[in-house]
Short mmCIF file of C-alpha atoms and ligand atoms in Angstrom, two decimals:
data_model
loop_
_atom_site.label_atom_id
_atom_site.label_comp_id
_atom_site.label_asym_id
_atom_site.label_seq_id
_atom_site.Cartn_x
_atom_site.Cartn_y
_atom_site.Cartn_z
CA MET A 30 19.90 -23.93 3.71
CA ILE A 31 20.84 -20.33 3.21
CA ARG A 32 24.45 -19.77 1.99
CA ALA A 33 26.52 -16.79 2.68
CA VAL A 34 30.13 -15.73 2.42
CA GLY A 35 32.01 -13.50 4.85
CA LYS A 36 32.44 -9.96 3.80
CA PRO A 37 35.98 -8.75 3.06
CA LEU A 38 37.82 -7.49 6.13
CA GLU A 39 38.46 -4.02 4.62
CA GLU A 40 34.72 -3.58 4.13
CA ILE A 41 33.91 -4.51 7.75
CA ILE A 42 36.76 -2.18 8.97
CA GLY A 43 35.10 0.55 6.83
CA MET A 44 31.71 0.08 8.46
CA VAL A 45 33.03 -0.04 12.17
CA GLN A 46 35.93 2.31 12.14
CA ASN A 47 33.97 5.15 13.83
CA PHE A 48 32.82 3.04 16.68
CA ASP A 49 34.80 2.15 19.75
CA ARG A 50 32.85 -0.75 21.30
CA ILE A 51 31.97 -3.39 18.73
CA LEU A 52 30.11 -6.58 19.17
CA LEU A 53 30.43 -9.36 16.67
CA ALA A 54 27.28 -11.57 16.71
CA GLY A 55 27.58 -14.87 14.92
CA CYS A 56 24.70 -17.36 14.32
CA ASP A 57 24.68 -21.15 14.96
CA GLY A 58 22.31 -21.70 11.99
CA CYS A 59 22.79 -21.78 8.23
CA VAL A 60 25.88 -19.51 8.21
CA THR A 61 27.66 -22.02 10.64
CA VAL A 62 27.01 -24.78 8.17
CA CYS A 63 28.52 -22.92 5.24
CA GLU A 64 31.23 -21.56 7.56
CA ALA A 65 30.60 -17.94 6.96
CA GLY A 66 29.25 -16.55 10.26
CA GLY A 67 29.45 -19.31 12.92
CA LEU A 68 31.50 -19.18 16.19
CA LYS A 69 34.71 -20.03 14.41
CA GLU A 70 34.35 -17.22 11.78
CA THR A 71 33.21 -14.78 14.35
CA LYS A 72 36.34 -15.38 16.50
CA VAL A 73 38.56 -15.21 13.31
CA LEU A 74 36.96 -11.88 12.48
CA GLY A 75 37.33 -10.64 16.04
CA SER A 76 40.97 -11.47 16.08
CA ALA A 77 41.60 -9.85 12.66
CA LEU A 78 39.79 -6.65 13.77
CA ARG A 79 41.69 -6.40 17.08
CA LEU A 80 45.02 -6.86 15.22
CA TYR A 81 44.15 -4.26 12.68
CA PHE A 82 43.06 -1.67 15.29
CA THR A 83 45.98 -2.36 17.52
CA GLN A 84 48.44 -1.89 14.66
CA ALA A 85 46.55 1.31 13.67
CA GLY A 86 47.08 2.56 17.25
CA GLN A 87 43.31 2.67 17.89
CA ASN A 88 42.00 1.57 21.23
CA LYS A 89 38.74 -0.42 20.53
CA VAL A 90 36.80 -3.04 22.24
CA VAL A 91 35.89 -5.91 19.94
CA ASP A 92 33.95 -8.78 21.57
CA GLU A 93 32.42 -11.93 20.01
CA THR A 94 29.33 -13.92 20.76
CA THR A 95 27.08 -16.32 18.85
CA LEU A 96 23.34 -16.93 19.08
CA THR A 97 21.49 -20.16 18.46
CA ARG A 98 19.56 -18.29 15.66
CA GLN A 99 19.10 -14.67 14.83
CA CYS A 100 15.84 -15.30 13.04
CA ASP A 101 14.02 -16.10 16.26
CA LYS A 102 13.19 -13.42 18.88
CA GLU A 103 13.99 -15.63 21.99
CA TYR A 104 17.60 -16.06 20.97
CA LEU A 105 18.02 -12.42 19.94
CA ALA A 106 16.60 -11.39 23.25
CA GLN A 107 19.64 -13.08 24.93
CA LEU A 108 21.65 -10.00 23.82
CA GLY A 109 19.28 -7.69 25.74
CA ASP A 110 21.39 -7.38 28.88
CA ARG A 111 24.78 -6.58 27.16
CA ILE A 112 23.95 -4.88 23.82
CA ASP A 113 24.04 -1.48 25.39
CA ASN A 114 27.78 -2.11 26.33
CA TYR A 115 28.45 -1.64 22.57
CA ASP A 116 28.19 1.21 20.04
CA ALA A 117 27.76 -1.05 17.12
CA VAL A 118 26.98 -4.75 16.30
CA VAL A 119 28.26 -6.66 13.32
CA SER A 120 25.73 -9.44 12.68
CA LEU A 121 27.25 -12.51 10.93
CA ALA A 122 23.80 -14.04 10.48
CA CYS A 123 22.07 -13.87 7.04
CA GLY A 124 20.31 -10.68 6.01
CA ALA A 125 17.12 -11.84 7.75
CA GLY A 126 18.93 -12.34 11.12
CA ALA A 127 20.68 -8.99 10.83
CA GLN A 128 17.37 -7.26 10.10
CA PHE A 129 15.54 -9.05 12.89
CA MET A 130 18.26 -7.74 15.22
CA VAL A 131 17.54 -4.26 13.99
CA ASP A 132 13.74 -4.82 14.74
CA MET A 133 14.58 -5.73 18.32
CA TYR A 134 17.25 -3.29 19.15
CA LYS A 135 15.91 -0.19 17.35
CA HIS A 136 18.53 2.23 18.61
CA LYS A 137 21.60 0.10 17.92
CA VAL A 138 23.64 0.35 14.80
CA VAL A 139 23.85 -3.11 13.17
CA PHE A 140 26.15 -3.89 10.28
CA PRO A 141 26.02 -7.02 8.07
CA GLY A 142 29.20 -9.17 8.41
CA VAL A 143 28.34 -11.57 5.58
CA ASP A 144 26.95 -11.42 2.08
CA THR A 145 23.81 -13.62 1.97
CA CYS A 146 23.90 -15.38 -1.37
CA PHE A 147 21.23 -18.08 -2.04
CA ILE A 148 19.27 -21.14 -0.89
CA GLY A 149 21.63 -23.92 -1.81
CA VAL A 150 23.47 -27.17 -1.00
CA THR A 151 26.96 -28.37 -0.14
CA GLU A 152 28.54 -29.94 -3.12
CA GLU A 153 31.70 -30.43 -1.10
CA ARG A 154 33.12 -28.56 1.85
CA GLY A 155 33.53 -24.92 0.66
CA TRP A 156 31.64 -25.54 -2.58
CA TYR A 157 28.00 -24.53 -2.53
CA THR A 158 25.55 -24.26 -5.32
CA GLU A 159 22.09 -22.61 -5.67
CA ARG A 160 19.00 -24.87 -5.83
CA CYS A 161 16.04 -22.66 -5.01
CA GLN A 162 14.96 -19.08 -5.52
CA ALA A 163 12.04 -19.40 -3.07
CA CYS A 164 9.48 -18.46 -5.77
CA GLY A 165 6.73 -19.54 -3.34
CA ARG A 166 4.98 -22.00 -5.63
CA CYS A 167 7.00 -24.99 -6.24
CA ILE A 168 7.14 -26.42 -9.79
CA LEU A 169 9.54 -29.35 -9.21
CA ALA A 170 6.84 -31.86 -9.79
CA ASP A 171 6.71 -30.80 -13.45
CA THR A 172 10.40 -30.48 -14.03
CA GLY A 173 11.71 -33.75 -12.89
CA GLY A 174 12.78 -32.38 -9.48
CA ILE A 175 15.20 -29.86 -11.05
CA CYS A 176 14.23 -26.21 -10.78
CA PRO A 177 14.68 -24.18 -14.03
CA ILE A 178 14.22 -20.88 -12.20
CA ALA A 179 17.32 -21.53 -10.11
CA ARG A 180 19.28 -23.54 -12.51
CA CYS A 181 18.68 -22.17 -16.07
CA SER A 182 20.55 -18.95 -16.54
CA LYS A 183 17.69 -17.49 -18.44
CA ARG A 184 15.05 -18.90 -15.97
CA MET A 185 13.24 -20.44 -18.87
CA LEU A 186 10.26 -22.54 -17.94
CA ASN A 187 9.95 -23.97 -21.46
CA GLY A 188 13.51 -24.50 -22.15
CA PRO A 189 16.09 -25.21 -23.39
CA CYS A 190 17.05 -22.07 -25.08
CA GLY A 191 19.02 -23.77 -27.95
CA GLY A 192 22.42 -22.52 -26.76
CA SER A 193 23.42 -25.47 -24.71
CA GLU A 194 26.69 -27.12 -25.74
CA GLY A 195 27.88 -30.54 -24.54
CA GLY A 196 25.51 -30.23 -21.57
CA LYS A 197 26.85 -26.94 -20.54
CA CYS A 198 25.04 -23.56 -20.37
CA GLU A 199 25.85 -21.04 -23.11
CA VAL A 200 26.47 -18.39 -20.42
CA SER A 201 29.44 -20.28 -19.13
CA PRO A 202 31.14 -23.71 -19.87
CA GLU A 203 31.44 -24.08 -16.15
CA MET A 204 27.77 -24.26 -15.59
CA PRO A 205 25.69 -27.32 -16.37
CA CYS A 206 22.65 -26.53 -18.61
CA GLY A 207 19.62 -26.72 -16.35
CA TRP A 208 17.47 -28.02 -19.09
CA GLN A 209 19.96 -30.63 -20.08
CA LEU A 210 19.72 -31.77 -16.45
CA ILE A 211 15.94 -31.72 -16.67
CA TYR A 212 15.80 -33.55 -19.96
CA ASP A 213 18.18 -36.32 -18.82
CA ARG A 214 16.29 -36.74 -15.59
CA LEU A 215 12.82 -36.89 -17.31
CA LYS A 216 14.30 -39.33 -19.77
CA THR A 217 15.43 -41.61 -16.81
CA LEU A 218 11.94 -41.29 -15.35
CA GLY A 219 10.20 -41.91 -18.61
CA GLN A 220 8.43 -38.59 -18.40
CA LEU A 221 9.65 -36.86 -21.53
CA ASP A 222 6.11 -36.01 -22.40
CA ARG A 223 6.72 -32.90 -20.25
CA PHE A 224 8.33 -31.47 -23.35
CA GLU A 225 5.09 -31.84 -25.31
CA LYS A 226 3.20 -29.76 -22.78
CA PRO A 227 4.38 -26.29 -22.62
CA VAL A 228 3.64 -24.53 -19.34
CA ASP A 229 1.76 -21.23 -19.06
CA PRO A 230 3.58 -18.01 -18.09
CA LYS A 231 4.33 -18.33 -14.38
CA ASP A 232 2.40 -16.64 -11.72
CA TRP A 233 5.08 -14.54 -9.91
CA THR A 234 2.82 -13.18 -7.26
CA SER A 235 4.04 -15.76 -4.79
CA SER A 236 7.61 -14.64 -5.63
CA ARG A 237 9.00 -11.26 -4.53
CA ASP A 238 7.00 -9.63 -7.24
CA GLY A 239 3.83 -9.89 -5.28
CA GLY A 240 5.30 -7.40 -2.71
CA ILE A 241 6.86 -8.19 0.65
CA ARG A 242 6.05 -11.86 1.51
CA LYS A 243 4.73 -13.34 4.68
CA ILE A 244 3.43 -16.73 5.78
CA MET A 245 0.49 -16.72 8.10
CA ARG A 246 -0.17 -20.20 9.55
CA GLU A 247 -3.43 -19.93 11.34
CA ASP A 248 -3.16 -23.60 12.48
CA LEU A 249 0.04 -22.68 14.36
CA ARG A 250 -1.20 -19.49 15.75
CA ILE A 251 -4.20 -20.67 17.78
CA MET B 11 9.32 22.18 -30.02
CA ARG B 12 6.84 24.37 -28.30
CA LEU B 13 7.02 22.90 -24.79
CA GLN B 14 10.60 23.65 -23.58
CA GLU B 15 10.53 26.97 -25.46
CA LYS B 16 7.32 28.15 -23.92
CA LEU B 17 8.23 27.10 -20.50
CA GLU B 18 11.57 28.91 -20.72
CA ALA B 19 9.84 31.94 -22.10
CA LYS B 20 7.50 31.75 -18.96
CA GLU B 21 4.47 31.20 -21.10
CA PHE B 22 1.61 29.03 -19.72
CA VAL B 23 1.66 25.63 -21.30
CA VAL B 24 -1.12 23.17 -21.75
CA LEU B 25 -0.28 19.40 -21.62
CA ALA B 26 -2.96 16.79 -22.24
CA GLU B 27 -2.69 13.17 -21.13
CA MET B 28 -3.35 10.84 -24.04
CA GLU B 29 -3.61 7.25 -23.02
CA PRO B 30 -2.72 4.90 -25.86
CA PRO B 31 -5.25 2.16 -26.58
CA LYS B 32 -5.44 -1.31 -25.26
CA GLY B 33 -5.27 -2.71 -28.77
CA VAL B 34 -4.18 -1.26 -32.05
CA ASP B 35 -7.12 1.03 -32.94
CA ILE B 36 -5.58 4.44 -32.35
CA SER B 37 -8.34 6.33 -34.12
CA ALA B 38 -9.91 7.68 -30.91
CA ALA B 39 -6.72 8.95 -29.40
CA VAL B 40 -5.70 10.58 -32.66
CA SER B 41 -9.00 12.29 -33.32
CA SER B 42 -9.25 13.59 -29.70
CA ALA B 43 -5.65 14.89 -29.95
CA MET B 44 -6.23 16.51 -33.35
CA SER B 45 -9.35 18.20 -32.10
CA VAL B 46 -7.40 20.19 -29.58
CA LYS B 47 -4.01 20.43 -31.21
CA ASN B 48 -4.01 24.14 -31.47
CA ALA B 49 -4.60 24.60 -27.78
CA VAL B 50 -2.39 21.87 -26.43
CA ASP B 51 1.35 22.22 -26.42
CA ALA B 52 2.20 18.59 -25.96
CA PHE B 53 0.43 15.29 -25.33
CA VAL B 54 1.64 13.27 -22.38
CA VAL B 55 1.52 9.63 -23.30
CA PRO B 56 1.50 7.35 -20.17
CA GLU B 57 3.63 4.34 -19.93
CA MET B 58 1.09 1.65 -19.02
CA SER B 59 -0.24 3.65 -16.12
CA ASN B 60 -1.79 1.73 -13.21
CA ALA B 61 0.23 -1.23 -14.55
CA VAL B 62 -2.56 -1.94 -17.09
CA MET B 63 -1.10 -3.39 -20.31
CA ARG B 64 -1.71 -1.24 -23.30
CA MET B 65 0.25 0.23 -26.18
CA SER B 66 3.62 1.56 -24.99
CA SER B 67 4.27 5.23 -24.41
CA LEU B 68 6.88 5.42 -27.13
CA GLY B 69 4.58 3.67 -29.62
CA GLY B 70 1.61 5.85 -28.81
CA ALA B 71 3.72 8.95 -28.82
CA MET B 72 5.08 8.04 -32.33
CA VAL B 73 1.48 7.71 -33.69
CA LEU B 74 0.71 11.26 -32.42
CA ALA B 75 4.09 12.57 -33.61
CA ASN B 76 3.44 11.27 -37.02
CA LYS B 77 0.41 13.57 -37.10
CA GLY B 78 2.68 16.50 -36.36
CA LEU B 79 1.88 16.66 -32.60
CA GLU B 80 4.36 17.29 -29.95
CA THR B 81 4.49 14.62 -27.31
CA VAL B 82 5.98 13.80 -23.86
CA ILE B 83 6.90 10.17 -23.50
CA GLN B 84 7.15 8.36 -20.14
CA VAL B 85 9.87 5.95 -19.23
CA CYS B 86 9.52 3.59 -16.26
CA CYS B 87 11.72 1.02 -14.59
CA ARG B 88 8.93 -1.42 -13.76
CA ASP B 89 8.84 -3.21 -17.10
CA ARG B 90 12.29 -2.61 -18.55
CA ASN B 91 15.84 -3.15 -17.55
CA ARG B 92 18.66 -0.72 -18.12
CA LEU B 93 19.34 -2.14 -21.62
CA ALA B 94 15.82 -1.77 -22.75
CA LEU B 95 15.32 1.65 -21.16
CA GLN B 96 18.51 2.99 -22.80
CA GLY B 97 17.63 1.35 -26.09
CA ASP B 98 14.20 2.93 -26.14
CA LEU B 99 15.64 6.36 -25.24
CA LEU B 100 18.03 6.14 -28.21
CA ALA B 101 15.08 5.08 -30.47
CA ALA B 102 12.91 7.88 -29.05
CA HIS B 103 15.51 10.50 -29.90
CA ALA B 104 16.08 9.11 -33.40
CA LEU B 105 12.30 9.13 -34.03
CA GLY B 106 12.12 12.87 -33.08
CA ILE B 107 10.90 12.68 -29.52
CA LYS B 108 12.16 15.54 -27.42
CA ASN B 109 10.32 15.43 -24.22
CA VAL B 110 10.92 12.65 -21.80
CA MET B 111 9.41 12.01 -18.34
CA ALA B 112 10.75 9.53 -15.87
CA VAL B 113 8.05 7.98 -13.76
CA ALA B 114 7.95 5.44 -10.91
CA GLY B 115 5.18 3.29 -12.24
CA GLU B 116 2.51 1.68 -10.10
CA ASP B 117 3.13 -1.79 -8.74
CA ILE B 118 2.16 -4.69 -10.93
CA SER B 119 -0.43 -5.78 -8.34
CA PHE B 120 -2.46 -2.64 -9.19
CA GLY B 121 -2.89 -3.55 -12.85
CA ASP B 122 -4.48 -6.25 -14.96
CA HIS B 123 -1.45 -8.64 -15.29
CA HIS B 124 -0.95 -9.44 -11.60
CA LYS B 125 1.06 -12.52 -12.31
CA ALA B 126 3.79 -10.57 -14.08
CA ARG B 127 7.35 -10.21 -12.78
CA ALA B 128 8.40 -6.55 -12.15
CA VAL B 129 11.78 -5.59 -13.49
CA ASN B 130 12.97 -2.74 -11.39
CA ASP B 131 16.61 -3.23 -12.40
CA ILE B 132 17.33 0.47 -11.80
CA ASP B 133 15.23 3.02 -9.89
CA LEU B 134 13.79 6.38 -10.87
CA LEU B 135 16.82 8.48 -9.82
CA GLU B 136 19.18 6.07 -11.50
CA LEU B 137 17.00 6.35 -14.65
CA LEU B 138 17.25 10.12 -14.61
CA GLY B 139 21.03 9.66 -14.14
CA ALA B 140 21.02 7.27 -17.15
CA ILE B 141 19.26 9.86 -19.26
CA LYS B 142 21.82 12.46 -18.32
CA THR B 143 24.68 10.01 -19.08
CA LEU B 144 23.24 9.22 -22.52
CA MET B 145 22.88 12.94 -23.19
CA SER B 146 26.56 13.32 -22.26
CA GLY B 147 27.41 10.80 -25.07
CA LYS B 148 28.00 7.62 -23.13
CA ASP B 149 25.85 4.74 -22.04
CA MET B 150 25.52 3.36 -18.46
CA ALA B 151 28.51 1.04 -19.09
CA GLY B 152 30.59 4.15 -19.99
CA ILE B 153 30.87 3.20 -23.67
CA GLU B 154 30.91 6.04 -26.15
CA LEU B 155 27.62 6.54 -28.20
CA LYS B 156 27.57 7.11 -31.89
CA GLY B 157 25.57 10.37 -31.47
CA ALA B 158 24.12 11.46 -28.23
CA PRO B 159 20.40 12.06 -27.72
CA ASP B 160 19.10 15.35 -26.43
CA PHE B 161 15.97 15.48 -24.23
CA PHE B 162 13.90 17.94 -22.24
CA VAL B 163 13.64 15.87 -19.11
CA GLY B 164 10.83 15.75 -16.52
CA SER B 165 9.54 13.68 -13.76
CA THR B 166 6.86 13.79 -11.07
CA VAL B 167 6.49 15.53 -7.85
CA ASN B 168 3.58 15.44 -5.21
CA PRO B 169 2.83 18.79 -3.57
CA SER B 170 0.00 17.32 -1.56
CA THR B 171 2.03 14.66 0.28
CA SER B 172 2.06 14.63 4.06
CA ALA B 173 5.83 13.89 3.91
CA LEU B 174 6.78 17.23 2.35
CA GLU B 175 10.33 17.34 3.67
CA LEU B 176 11.08 14.10 2.05
CA GLU B 177 9.32 15.01 -1.19
CA ILE B 178 11.52 18.18 -1.51
CA GLN B 179 14.63 16.24 -0.87
CA GLU B 180 13.69 13.84 -3.56
CA LEU B 181 12.83 16.75 -5.87
CA ASP B 182 16.23 18.14 -5.31
CA ARG B 183 17.76 14.83 -6.19
CA LYS B 184 15.72 14.64 -9.31
CA ILE B 185 16.80 18.19 -10.26
CA ALA B 186 20.40 17.26 -9.67
CA ALA B 187 19.93 14.27 -11.89
CA GLY B 188 18.68 16.55 -14.70
CA ALA B 189 14.81 16.80 -14.42
CA ARG B 190 13.57 20.25 -15.31
CA PHE B 191 9.83 19.95 -15.34
CA PHE B 192 7.57 18.13 -12.94
CA ILE B 193 3.97 17.03 -13.36
CA THR B 194 1.99 16.68 -10.14
CA PRO B 195 -0.86 14.24 -9.27
CA PRO B 196 -4.34 15.86 -9.44
CA ILE B 197 -4.68 19.13 -7.72
CA PHE B 198 -8.11 20.45 -6.65
CA ASP B 199 -6.99 22.82 -3.95
CA ILE B 200 -4.75 25.53 -5.52
CA ALA B 201 -3.71 26.72 -2.03
CA VAL B 202 -1.82 23.38 -1.52
CA LEU B 203 0.14 24.01 -4.81
CA GLU B 204 0.93 27.60 -3.83
CA LYS B 205 2.21 26.66 -0.40
CA PHE B 206 4.41 24.00 -2.10
CA GLN B 207 5.70 26.45 -4.61
CA LYS B 208 6.67 28.85 -1.93
CA ARG B 209 8.94 26.15 -0.46
CA LEU B 210 10.72 25.84 -3.81
CA GLU B 211 11.92 29.30 -4.06
CA GLY B 212 15.31 29.57 -5.89
CA ARG B 213 14.88 26.35 -7.70
CA GLN B 214 14.81 26.66 -11.51
CA VAL B 215 12.13 24.14 -12.26
CA PHE B 216 8.66 24.00 -13.88
CA ILE B 217 5.94 22.66 -11.78
CA ILE B 218 2.96 21.59 -13.90
CA PRO B 219 -0.17 20.57 -11.87
CA THR B 220 -2.51 18.02 -13.12
CA VAL B 221 -6.19 18.95 -13.53
CA LEU B 222 -8.20 15.79 -13.41
CA LEU B 223 -11.60 15.78 -14.98
CA LEU B 224 -14.11 14.58 -12.37
CA LYS B 225 -16.53 12.24 -14.18
CA SER B 226 -19.15 11.62 -11.52
CA VAL B 227 -19.98 12.11 -7.83
CA GLY B 228 -18.95 8.52 -7.28
CA MET B 229 -15.51 9.11 -8.80
CA ALA B 230 -15.14 12.20 -6.62
CA ARG B 231 -16.04 10.41 -3.45
CA TYR B 232 -13.77 7.56 -4.33
CA LEU B 233 -10.89 9.98 -4.70
CA GLN B 234 -11.75 11.62 -1.31
CA ARG B 235 -12.09 8.31 0.51
CA HIS B 236 -9.05 6.50 -0.98
CA PHE B 237 -6.63 9.24 -1.85
CA GLU B 238 -6.51 11.36 1.33
CA GLN B 239 -3.69 13.47 -0.08
CA VAL B 240 -5.76 14.69 -2.91
CA HIS B 241 -7.55 17.31 -0.96
CA LEU B 242 -10.82 17.37 -2.91
CA PRO B 243 -13.04 20.10 -1.51
CA GLU B 244 -16.57 19.06 -0.56
CA GLU B 245 -17.84 22.06 -2.56
CA PHE B 246 -16.99 20.39 -5.97
CA ILE B 247 -19.04 17.42 -5.05
CA THR B 248 -22.06 19.42 -3.91
CA ARG B 249 -21.75 21.36 -7.25
CA ILE B 250 -21.93 18.28 -9.26
CA GLN B 251 -24.72 16.77 -7.17
CA LYS B 252 -26.87 19.91 -7.64
CA ALA B 253 -26.10 20.51 -11.28
CA PRO B 254 -28.97 19.87 -13.76
CA GLU B 255 -26.27 18.68 -16.18
CA ARG B 256 -23.65 16.94 -14.13
CA VAL B 257 -21.26 16.12 -17.02
CA ARG B 258 -21.30 19.80 -17.95
CA GLU B 259 -20.56 20.77 -14.38
CA CYS B 260 -17.66 18.42 -14.27
CA VAL B 261 -16.25 20.05 -17.36
CA GLN B 262 -16.99 23.46 -15.87
CA ILE B 263 -14.97 22.60 -12.72
CA ALA B 264 -12.07 21.38 -14.59
CA GLY B 265 -12.10 24.48 -16.84
CA GLU B 266 -12.28 26.75 -13.86
CA LEU B 267 -9.32 25.07 -12.27
CA VAL B 268 -7.27 25.59 -15.41
CA ALA B 269 -8.26 29.25 -15.58
CA ALA B 270 -7.52 29.70 -11.88
CA LEU B 271 -4.07 28.09 -12.21
CA LYS B 272 -3.23 30.23 -15.09
CA ALA B 273 -4.37 33.39 -13.39
CA ARG B 274 -2.13 32.46 -10.30
CA GLY B 275 0.92 32.17 -12.57
CA ALA B 276 1.37 28.44 -12.71
CA SER B 277 3.92 27.22 -15.38
CA GLY B 278 1.18 25.35 -17.05
CA VAL B 279 -1.30 22.61 -16.62
CA HIS B 280 -1.62 18.84 -17.33
CA LEU B 281 -5.10 17.79 -18.26
CA ALA B 282 -6.16 14.22 -17.39
CA THR B 283 -9.48 13.22 -18.74
CA ILE B 284 -9.15 9.45 -18.43
CA GLY B 285 -11.22 8.14 -21.28
CA TRP B 286 -13.14 11.48 -21.81
CA GLU B 287 -10.61 13.05 -24.07
CA ASP B 288 -13.47 14.35 -26.24
CA LYS B 289 -14.20 16.79 -23.36
CA LEU B 290 -10.92 18.47 -23.80
CA PRO B 291 -12.16 21.22 -26.16
CA ALA B 292 -14.92 22.06 -23.69
CA ILE B 293 -12.58 22.26 -20.71
CA LEU B 294 -10.16 24.43 -22.71
CA ALA B 295 -12.97 26.70 -23.88
CA THR B 296 -14.23 27.05 -20.32
CA ALA B 297 -10.76 27.99 -19.28
CA GLY B 298 -10.62 30.61 -22.01
CA ILE B 299 -7.69 28.86 -23.71
S1 SF4 C 329 21.95 -23.18 -22.01
FE1 SF4 C 329 20.53 -24.27 -20.72
S2 SF4 C 329 20.72 -23.38 -18.65
FE2 SF4 C 329 21.79 -22.01 -20.13
S3 SF4 C 329 20.17 -20.53 -20.67
FE3 SF4 C 329 20.03 -22.09 -22.21
S4 SF4 C 329 18.54 -23.51 -21.43
FE4 SF4 C 329 19.12 -22.25 -19.73
#
């Protein structure tokens, strides 16, 4: 799932300070799972903003709501009857949700309430790590199910780079070397011959480099 | 260093585009350049234009510079990050390159290496800012340089765009970032350029229009159809169609455009002959240069 972290309070105050009626819109999707922009975080942010503005002697309305998802129109549409009660919205969804809100409510100022970070997993509560960079053409079958694009610092497809030390990446001793992980895994699977077959330079057209991406599923659109 | 001096002295300058080869055989580029060296003030060496892989601008420019020719190199953010860009700029200065032009660079998908990953670490305005920073003696990380480079800096501007307001805003930002000369896309309708120049009053910049050598009716039609903003008058196409010697007519049209631009007080001209560099002497002769 998408992982995000809440933006610092000061940054959000900076964005909304010139608006009097502010709606905070959380999302029940990914950002709830990583505890960055769900109902709980939206309420906490609302309380913090109200406290700040009250102490600063500023009379503002700060309300909270959450939507099932902000990346689907039917849920965003639920804001339709009340969004005009507000001058600005802070979306605590990922960047996709916040932008979809902009698409739907073209005259409304929408601010991001979180920093969207990556597609990752929950190692433990509050500890998330990246696993996928959505390159659009999955190579996991060739790399023992461990993605070097997401997990090797140099994004090498024919690693390792030679700088790995004790299984850690040369960029930081905190990081496991992606290629050590791949090697260990392929060894376990008896597939070390992968190292004898260098892969060709990757086709990045399916990644962001091919321009703005879209998926068109004709089978679903009939 | 003729280019900056001549522009500042309000003399008409002639730039010629000299595409480096796709390969290492530089003989054609060198002999074309040498054949017009007395009439051309500097050779603009594109940085893999249209995202087609070929010899780099800096490399191509050095080949020409070694023959005593003045060059304008292009720097572009598509293929290099801020380390590589700054490193190349330092190298360029140390190798004697004086003129640098920051360009946006076409998207990788337009070129011949579609599968490549674009860099775009910084953008065009940030690149101009980086050049200015280097010239002030520091790098983008704020670290003092051992010897600062000095460049005559340029970029691009499009007088034919339908979004003129935006283009002028962008131009002002480029000027603020240190650009002093601007090369336009091909201009066939001088009125478009003059209208644009009127809008620029008060700005201390040199606008250098590109005169593109039409090579055939097909090419002209293609430009008309696919590049609406190019404003290619039908009259040119008719002239080529009716001419007994079409190539000569193409040269004639380009030469006339150069002469007309000169007569109307343009800062100079940038000649693009895309592969027909051997026609440069004839174009210049037609223009009376
Ligand atoms: S040490 Fe391992 S993870 Fe780090 S850059 Fe080298 S190969 Fe990639």
